mmCIF file of C-alpha atoms in Angstrom:
data_model
loop_
_atom_site.group_PDB
_atom_site.id
_atom_site.type_symbol
_atom_site.label_atom_id
_atom_site.label_comp_id
_atom_site.label_asym_id
_atom_site.label_seq_id
_atom_site.Cartn_x
_atom_site.Cartn_y
_atom_site.Cartn_z
ATOM 1 C CA MET A 1340 90.187 91.261 110.129
ATOM 2 C CA ALA A 1341 93.699 91.620 108.680
ATOM 3 C CA TRP A 1342 92.503 90.332 105.307
ATOM 4 C CA ILE A 1343 89.523 92.703 105.311
ATOM 5 C CA GLU A 1344 91.718 95.671 106.184
ATOM 6 C CA MET A 1345 94.275 94.744 103.528
ATOM 7 C CA LEU A 1346 91.638 94.436 100.821
ATOM 8 C CA GLN A 1347 89.989 97.706 101.780
ATOM 9 C CA GLN A 1348 93.362 99.476 101.730
ATOM 10 C CA ALA A 1349 94.029 98.025 98.293
ATOM 11 C CA ILE A 1350 90.620 99.133 96.985
ATOM 12 C CA ASN A 1351 91.056 102.623 98.445
ATOM 13 C CA TYR A 1352 94.469 102.930 96.817
ATOM 14 C CA MET A 1353 93.121 101.863 93.428
ATOM 15 C CA GLU A 1354 90.244 104.327 93.688
ATOM 16 C CA GLU A 1355 92.618 107.167 94.564
ATOM 17 C CA HIS A 1356 94.908 106.379 91.626
ATOM 18 C CA LEU A 1357 92.495 105.403 88.847
ATOM 19 C CA LEU A 1358 93.891 108.144 86.611
ATOM 20 C CA ASP A 1359 97.491 107.123 87.276
ATOM 21 C CA ASP A 1360 99.521 104.455 85.490
ATOM 22 C CA ILE A 1361 99.092 101.657 88.056
ATOM 23 C CA ASN A 1362 98.523 97.913 87.995
ATOM 24 C CA TYR A 1363 98.164 95.108 90.506
ATOM 25 C CA GLU A 1364 101.915 95.073 91.231
ATOM 26 C CA ASP A 1365 101.794 98.673 92.442
ATOM 27 C CA VAL A 1366 98.816 97.847 94.658
ATOM 28 C CA ALA A 1367 100.627 94.775 96.039
ATOM 29 C CA ASP A 1368 103.608 96.940 97.017
ATOM 30 C CA MET A 1369 101.280 99.318 98.824
ATOM 31 C CA VAL A 1370 99.857 96.534 101.026
ATOM 32 C CA TYR A 1371 103.298 94.898 101.480
ATOM 33 C CA MET A 1372 102.503 91.648 99.684
ATOM 34 C CA SER A 1373 104.227 89.860 96.838
ATOM 35 C CA SER A 1374 102.482 90.579 93.552
ATOM 36 C CA TYR A 1375 101.712 86.871 93.166
ATOM 37 C CA GLU A 1376 100.092 86.473 96.591
ATOM 38 C CA PHE A 1377 98.163 89.725 96.283
ATOM 39 C CA HIS A 1378 96.903 88.816 92.819
ATOM 40 C CA ARG A 1379 95.698 85.424 93.982
ATOM 41 C CA THR A 1380 94.191 86.729 97.230
ATOM 42 C CA PHE A 1381 92.358 89.652 95.631
ATOM 43 C CA SER A 1382 91.090 87.506 92.765
ATOM 44 C CA ILE A 1383 89.609 84.911 95.085
ATOM 45 C CA MET A 1384 88.131 87.365 97.564
ATOM 46 C CA ALA A 1385 86.789 89.885 95.025
ATOM 47 C CA GLY A 1386 85.860 87.487 92.239
ATOM 48 C CA MET A 1387 87.993 89.390 89.720
ATOM 49 C CA THR A 1388 91.610 90.378 89.272
ATOM 50 C CA ALA A 1389 92.851 93.747 90.498
ATOM 51 C CA ASN A 1390 93.702 94.727 86.923
ATOM 52 C CA ALA A 1391 90.148 93.878 85.841
ATOM 53 C CA TYR A 1392 88.794 95.989 88.703
ATOM 54 C CA ILE A 1393 90.917 98.980 87.673
ATOM 55 C CA ARG A 1394 89.938 98.547 84.018
ATOM 56 C CA ASN A 1395 86.212 98.242 84.767
ATOM 57 C CA ARG A 1396 86.196 101.263 87.061
ATOM 58 C CA ARG A 1397 87.972 103.388 84.453
ATOM 59 C CA LEU A 1398 85.598 102.366 81.679
ATOM 60 C CA SER A 1399 82.587 102.988 83.920
ATOM 61 C CA LEU A 1400 83.802 106.503 84.749
ATOM 62 C CA ALA A 1401 84.683 107.127 81.102
ATOM 63 C CA GLY A 1402 81.106 106.297 80.132
ATOM 64 C CA VAL A 1403 79.718 108.773 82.649
ATOM 65 C CA GLU A 1404 82.100 111.475 81.437
ATOM 66 C CA LEU A 1405 81.203 110.997 77.786
ATOM 67 C CA MET A 1406 77.495 111.041 78.601
ATOM 68 C CA GLU A 1407 77.570 114.119 80.835
ATOM 69 C CA THR A 1408 80.220 116.357 79.251
ATOM 70 C CA ASP A 1409 81.357 117.652 75.881
ATOM 71 C CA GLU A 1410 84.797 116.051 76.203
ATOM 72 C CA LYS A 1411 86.168 114.508 73.003
ATOM 73 C CA VAL A 1412 86.531 110.745 72.812
ATOM 74 C CA ILE A 1413 90.293 111.005 72.292
ATOM 75 C CA ASP A 1414 90.705 113.170 75.401
ATOM 76 C CA VAL A 1415 88.670 110.783 77.544
ATOM 77 C CA ALA A 1416 90.655 107.853 76.153
ATOM 78 C CA LEU A 1417 93.955 109.445 77.155
ATOM 79 C CA LYS A 1418 92.612 110.470 80.551
ATOM 80 C CA TYR A 1419 91.704 106.881 81.407
ATOM 81 C CA GLY A 1420 94.963 105.330 80.263
ATOM 82 C CA TYR A 1421 94.417 104.386 76.610
ATOM 83 C CA ASP A 1422 97.143 105.305 74.133
ATOM 84 C CA THR A 1423 94.922 105.331 71.058
ATOM 85 C CA PRO A 1424 91.234 105.969 70.304
ATOM 86 C CA GLU A 1425 91.132 102.525 68.670
ATOM 87 C CA SER A 1426 92.204 100.644 71.796
ATOM 88 C CA PHE A 1427 89.794 102.712 73.909
ATOM 89 C CA THR A 1428 86.904 102.095 71.509
ATOM 90 C CA LYS A 1429 87.528 98.349 71.540
ATOM 91 C CA ALA A 1430 87.637 98.157 75.369
ATOM 92 C CA PHE A 1431 84.714 100.575 75.799
ATOM 93 C CA THR A 1432 82.507 98.658 73.373
ATOM 94 C CA ARG A 1433 83.296 95.341 75.037
ATOM 95 C CA PHE A 1434 82.393 96.774 78.447
ATOM 96 C CA HIS A 1435 79.358 98.947 77.631
ATOM 97 C CA GLY A 1436 78.014 97.188 74.562
ATOM 98 C CA VAL A 1437 78.139 100.427 72.527
ATOM 99 C CA SER A 1438 80.977 102.491 71.057
ATOM 100 C CA PRO A 1439 82.119 105.740 72.771
ATOM 101 C CA LYS A 1440 80.469 107.987 70.162
ATOM 102 C CA PHE A 1441 77.055 106.475 70.956
ATOM 103 C CA ALA A 1442 77.582 107.133 74.686
ATOM 104 C CA LYS A 1443 77.036 110.817 73.933
ATOM 105 C CA LYS A 1444 73.563 110.196 72.541
ATOM 106 C CA GLN A 1445 70.657 110.691 74.918
ATOM 107 C CA GLY A 1446 68.980 107.472 75.988
ATOM 108 C CA THR A 1447 71.994 105.228 75.335
ATOM 109 C CA LYS A 1448 72.224 102.427 77.887
ATOM 110 C CA LEU A 1449 75.620 102.225 79.632
ATOM 111 C CA CYS A 1450 77.123 99.882 82.214
ATOM 112 C CA LEU A 1451 77.804 101.202 85.735
ATOM 113 C CA PHE A 1452 80.561 99.524 87.743
ATOM 114 C CA ASN A 1453 80.575 100.840 91.310
ATOM 115 C CA PRO A 1454 83.548 100.778 93.714
ATOM 116 C CA LEU A 1455 83.904 97.656 95.801
ATOM 117 C CA LYS A 1456 83.136 98.001 99.491
ATOM 118 C CA ILE A 1457 84.106 95.407 102.064
ATOM 119 C CA LYS A 1458 81.227 94.463 104.344
ATOM 120 C CA ILE A 1459 81.278 92.102 107.287
ATOM 121 C CA SER A 1460 78.540 89.520 107.014
ATOM 122 C CA MET A 1461 77.520 86.526 109.065
ATOM 123 C CA GLU A 1462 79.128 83.404 107.630
ATOM 124 C CA GLY A 1463 79.952 79.915 108.744
ATOM 125 C CA GLY A 1464 77.408 77.612 110.310
ATOM 126 C CA LYS A 1465 78.582 74.820 108.041
ATOM 127 C CA SER A 1466 81.360 72.305 108.246
ATOM 128 C CA MET A 1467 84.713 72.801 106.572
ATOM 129 C CA ASP A 1468 86.844 69.688 106.434
ATOM 130 C CA TYR A 1469 90.611 70.131 106.677
ATOM 131 C CA ARG A 1470 93.610 68.574 108.342
ATOM 132 C CA MET A 1471 97.019 69.843 109.395
ATOM 133 C CA GLU A 1472 100.203 68.090 108.273
ATOM 134 C CA VAL A 1473 103.921 68.693 108.781
ATOM 135 C CA LYS A 1474 106.212 67.457 106.026
ATOM 136 C CA GLU A 1475 109.979 67.167 106.159
ATOM 137 C CA GLU A 1476 112.021 68.209 103.130
ATOM 138 C CA GLN A 1477 110.580 66.663 99.952
ATOM 139 C CA ARG A 1478 112.075 66.132 96.520
ATOM 140 C CA PHE A 1479 110.182 65.844 93.251
ATOM 141 C CA ILE A 1480 111.152 65.289 89.652
ATOM 142 C CA CYS A 1481 108.966 67.301 87.369
ATOM 143 C CA LEU A 1482 108.268 69.209 84.195
ATOM 144 C CA ALA A 1483 108.152 72.915 85.038
ATOM 145 C CA ARG A 1484 107.180 76.077 83.220
ATOM 146 C CA ALA A 1485 106.984 79.762 84.155
ATOM 147 C CA PHE A 1486 103.584 81.447 84.004
ATOM 148 C CA SER A 1487 102.609 85.075 84.359
ATOM 149 C CA ASN A 1488 101.450 86.044 87.847
ATOM 150 C CA GLU A 1489 98.339 87.463 86.207
ATOM 151 C CA SER A 1490 97.297 84.048 84.915
ATOM 152 C CA ILE A 1491 96.328 82.909 88.400
ATOM 153 C CA ASN A 1492 92.525 83.090 88.626
ATOM 154 C CA GLU A 1493 92.293 85.145 85.427
ATOM 155 C CA GLU A 1494 88.818 84.441 84.072
ATOM 156 C CA GLY A 1495 88.961 82.209 81.025
ATOM 157 C CA ASN A 1496 92.678 81.469 81.417
ATOM 158 C CA HIS A 1497 93.546 77.816 80.676
ATOM 159 C CA GLU A 1498 97.336 77.996 80.489
ATOM 160 C CA ILE A 1499 97.993 75.503 83.290
ATOM 161 C CA PRO A 1500 95.355 72.939 82.164
ATOM 162 C CA ASP A 1501 96.777 73.334 78.641
ATOM 163 C CA PHE A 1502 100.242 72.617 80.059
ATOM 164 C CA TRP A 1503 98.930 69.363 81.537
ATOM 165 C CA ASP A 1504 97.349 68.404 78.211
ATOM 166 C CA GLU A 1505 100.529 69.219 76.327
ATOM 167 C CA CYS A 1506 102.669 67.090 78.651
ATOM 168 C CA TYR A 1507 100.237 64.169 78.483
ATOM 169 C CA LYS A 1508 100.045 64.263 74.686
ATOM 170 C CA ALA A 1509 103.844 64.289 74.424
ATOM 171 C CA ASN A 1510 103.959 61.227 76.734
ATOM 172 C CA LEU A 1511 106.127 63.185 79.181
ATOM 173 C CA VAL A 1512 103.908 62.498 82.190
ATOM 174 C CA GLU A 1513 103.997 58.741 81.660
ATOM 175 C CA VAL A 1514 107.791 58.815 81.898
ATOM 176 C CA LEU A 1515 107.417 60.243 85.389
ATOM 177 C CA ARG A 1516 104.692 57.797 86.412
ATOM 178 C CA GLN A 1517 106.879 54.859 85.422
ATOM 179 C CA LEU A 1518 109.391 55.899 88.085
ATOM 180 C CA ARG A 1519 106.833 55.031 90.767
ATOM 181 C CA PRO A 1520 105.560 51.594 91.923
ATOM 182 C CA GLU A 1521 102.071 50.370 91.093
ATOM 183 C CA GLY A 1522 99.410 51.946 93.257
ATOM 184 C CA LYS A 1523 101.631 54.921 94.109
ATOM 185 C CA LYS A 1524 101.876 56.717 90.782
ATOM 186 C CA ASP A 1525 100.444 59.899 92.297
ATOM 187 C CA LEU A 1526 101.030 63.108 90.363
ATOM 188 C CA TYR A 1527 101.802 66.470 91.940
ATOM 189 C CA GLY A 1528 100.949 69.924 90.627
ATOM 190 C CA LEU A 1529 103.614 72.127 92.219
ATOM 191 C CA CYS A 1530 103.193 75.886 92.446
ATOM 192 C CA SER A 1531 106.062 78.114 93.534
ATOM 193 C CA PRO A 1532 105.686 81.480 95.228
ATOM 194 C CA ALA A 1533 106.767 84.399 93.069
ATOM 195 C CA LEU A 1534 110.114 85.900 94.008
ATOM 196 C CA GLU A 1535 110.532 89.570 94.792
ATOM 197 C CA GLY A 1536 110.518 91.608 91.607
ATOM 198 C CA LYS A 1537 109.500 88.695 89.385
ATOM 199 C CA THR A 1538 106.352 88.767 87.286
ATOM 200 C CA THR A 1539 106.151 84.979 86.928
ATOM 201 C CA PHE A 1540 105.773 81.871 89.071
ATOM 202 C CA ASP A 1541 106.767 78.286 88.280
ATOM 203 C CA TYR A 1542 104.284 75.451 87.977
ATOM 204 C CA GLY A 1543 105.496 71.863 87.816
ATOM 205 C CA ILE A 1544 103.964 68.475 87.061
ATOM 206 C CA GLY A 1545 105.864 65.746 88.833
ATOM 207 C CA VAL A 1546 106.195 62.743 91.105
ATOM 208 C CA ILE A 1547 107.792 62.496 94.509
ATOM 209 C CA VAL A 1548 111.328 61.152 94.820
ATOM 210 C CA ASP A 1549 111.665 58.844 97.822
ATOM 211 C CA ASP A 1550 112.889 55.339 98.725
ATOM 212 C CA GLU A 1551 110.208 53.773 96.492
ATOM 213 C CA THR A 1552 111.086 55.796 93.400
ATOM 214 C CA LYS A 1553 113.092 53.920 90.774
ATOM 215 C CA GLU A 1554 116.651 55.066 90.289
ATOM 216 C CA PHE A 1555 117.173 57.480 87.389
ATOM 217 C CA ASN A 1556 120.024 59.419 85.851
ATOM 218 C CA GLN A 1557 119.363 62.997 86.896
ATOM 219 C CA SER A 1558 121.638 64.509 84.237
ATOM 220 C CA GLU A 1559 119.906 62.575 81.471
ATOM 221 C CA MET A 1560 116.483 63.535 82.774
ATOM 222 C CA GLU A 1561 117.475 67.186 82.924
ATOM 223 C CA LEU A 1562 118.653 67.042 79.318
ATOM 224 C CA LYS A 1563 115.134 65.869 78.434
ATOM 225 C CA GLY A 1564 113.586 68.849 80.203
ATOM 226 C CA TYR A 1565 112.856 67.409 83.646
ATOM 227 C CA HIS A 1566 113.882 69.209 86.836
ATOM 228 C CA ILE A 1567 114.397 68.457 90.516
ATOM 229 C CA TRP A 1568 112.087 70.500 92.741
ATOM 230 C CA THR A 1569 112.848 70.581 96.475
ATOM 231 C CA THR A 1570 110.633 71.824 99.302
ATOM 232 C CA SER A 1571 111.789 72.549 102.842
ATOM 233 C CA LYS A 1572 110.146 71.332 106.036
ATOM 234 C CA GLN A 1573 106.700 72.956 106.205
ATOM 235 C CA GLN A 1574 103.371 72.863 107.977
ATOM 236 C CA TYR A 1575 100.400 72.515 105.632
ATOM 237 C CA VAL A 1576 96.653 72.770 105.780
ATOM 238 C CA VAL A 1577 95.141 70.117 103.522
ATOM 239 C CA PHE A 1578 91.779 70.284 101.767
ATOM 240 C CA GLU A 1579 90.160 67.421 99.875
ATOM 241 C CA CYS A 1580 88.725 68.677 96.575
ATOM 242 C CA PHE A 1581 85.744 66.678 95.369
ATOM 243 C CA GLY A 1582 84.403 67.320 91.879
ATOM 244 C CA GLU A 1583 84.796 66.581 88.207
ATOM 245 C CA ASN A 1584 87.148 69.417 87.267
ATOM 246 C CA GLY A 1585 89.443 72.123 88.607
ATOM 247 C CA ASP A 1586 86.542 74.249 89.851
ATOM 248 C CA CYS A 1587 86.731 72.366 93.141
ATOM 249 C CA ILE A 1588 90.319 73.605 93.610
ATOM 250 C CA SER A 1589 89.148 77.206 93.268
ATOM 251 C CA GLU A 1590 86.435 76.492 95.831
ATOM 252 C CA ALA A 1591 89.046 75.139 98.265
ATOM 253 C CA TRP A 1592 91.190 78.250 97.829
ATOM 254 C CA ASN A 1593 88.065 80.308 98.451
ATOM 255 C CA GLN A 1594 87.447 78.448 101.715
ATOM 256 C CA PHE A 1595 91.079 78.887 102.701
ATOM 257 C CA PHE A 1596 90.990 82.677 102.410
ATOM 258 C CA LYS A 1597 87.429 83.352 103.508
ATOM 259 C CA GLU A 1598 86.959 80.801 106.273
ATOM 260 C CA PHE A 1599 90.166 79.109 107.385
ATOM 261 C CA LEU A 1600 92.512 82.101 107.701
ATOM 262 C CA PRO A 1601 90.102 84.440 109.527
ATOM 263 C CA GLN A 1602 89.149 81.754 112.064
ATOM 264 C CA MET A 1603 92.335 79.782 112.684
ATOM 265 C CA GLY A 1604 95.029 82.398 113.313
ATOM 266 C CA TYR A 1605 97.268 81.265 110.461
ATOM 267 C CA GLU A 1606 98.631 83.011 107.399
ATOM 268 C CA ALA A 1607 99.911 81.618 104.119
ATOM 269 C CA SER A 1608 103.681 81.131 104.073
ATOM 270 C CA ASP A 1609 105.865 81.911 101.082
ATOM 271 C CA HIS A 1610 106.616 78.351 99.986
ATOM 272 C CA THR A 1611 105.459 75.794 97.430
ATOM 273 C CA ASP A 1612 101.801 74.809 97.513
ATOM 274 C CA TYR A 1613 100.691 71.758 95.585
ATOM 275 C CA GLU A 1614 97.890 69.493 94.477
ATOM 276 C CA ILE A 1615 98.108 65.692 94.707
ATOM 277 C CA TYR A 1616 96.292 63.672 92.039
ATOM 278 C CA PHE A 1617 96.095 60.161 93.442
ATOM 279 C CA GLU A 1618 96.336 57.047 91.316
ATOM 280 C CA ASN A 1619 93.926 55.342 93.712
ATOM 281 C CA GLY A 1620 92.016 58.123 95.465
ATOM 282 C CA LYS A 1621 88.693 58.277 97.247
ATOM 283 C CA LEU A 1622 85.560 58.040 95.142
ATOM 284 C CA GLY A 1623 84.870 61.459 93.636
ATOM 285 C CA LEU A 1624 88.130 62.976 94.906
ATOM 286 C CA PHE A 1625 89.658 65.234 92.241
ATOM 287 C CA CYS A 1626 92.791 66.031 94.243
ATOM 288 C CA GLU A 1627 94.142 67.153 97.596
ATOM 289 C CA LEU A 1628 95.277 70.759 97.970
ATOM 290 C CA TRP A 1629 98.271 71.323 100.278
ATOM 291 C CA ILE A 1630 98.824 74.961 101.314
ATOM 292 C CA PRO A 1631 101.845 75.943 103.449
ATOM 293 C CA VAL A 1632 100.867 78.001 106.502
ATOM 294 C CA LYS A 1633 102.383 79.497 109.616
ATOM 295 C CA LYS A 1634 100.959 80.938 112.816
ATOM 296 C CA CYS A 1635 100.356 84.681 112.755
#
């Protein structure tokens, strides 16, 4: 119920402040979550980002106002947060399929985007495979880059897959794989929590550093752009993601928020989560998703 209450509070706050200069970070502060965690949670649960929700609601209301009143386009644009008529026209046309001036004409078809309402429905009745693991401190050597918090679950965003492609094409991933013995060249996709006040999170592509990892000169590797990434002792819930692409990872995150958390009495902890891409994995296994959790 905590997740349902949090989401409803967030939606109520957005509805009450649609005419104010707010974004998902302001909403996250209101529900006492980091902007990163709120953005990811809302996106998965609602099927859209909080910023997209605010934008769609404003454009929907703007359409109604233009249709039903004599307000000028420029005044409606300013009212709903657009600095120029041009930027408003572009967003309005993309959303409604017609420009603002046509919205005033009788019979013009517009798009209505109603407020979200959280409803409790009967779910479950199907199996959800997971396992719990506790890991001591782990060290990785990786290639890391900062990404905007908003890129998580943003529809059509391919920044992280593009990062993988870029590193593969530059032969940077193979350098990491060669540090590991045959059969154990597993790759990790490491995702840091966002720090307070930061608008970015770090994502790294790496391999684990343990007794089986070949010795390497850390200073030389760092000069080439590689970094050491350390995680503390954590408890994890682990999901196996079967599929042909990253869609199965999104599905696992969906299960985590919608099924695992409400039923199991855990909450996500503010530490690194990661995917493991096995060199020799199960047939059809895309990766394993490891999410740090703690008891509520």
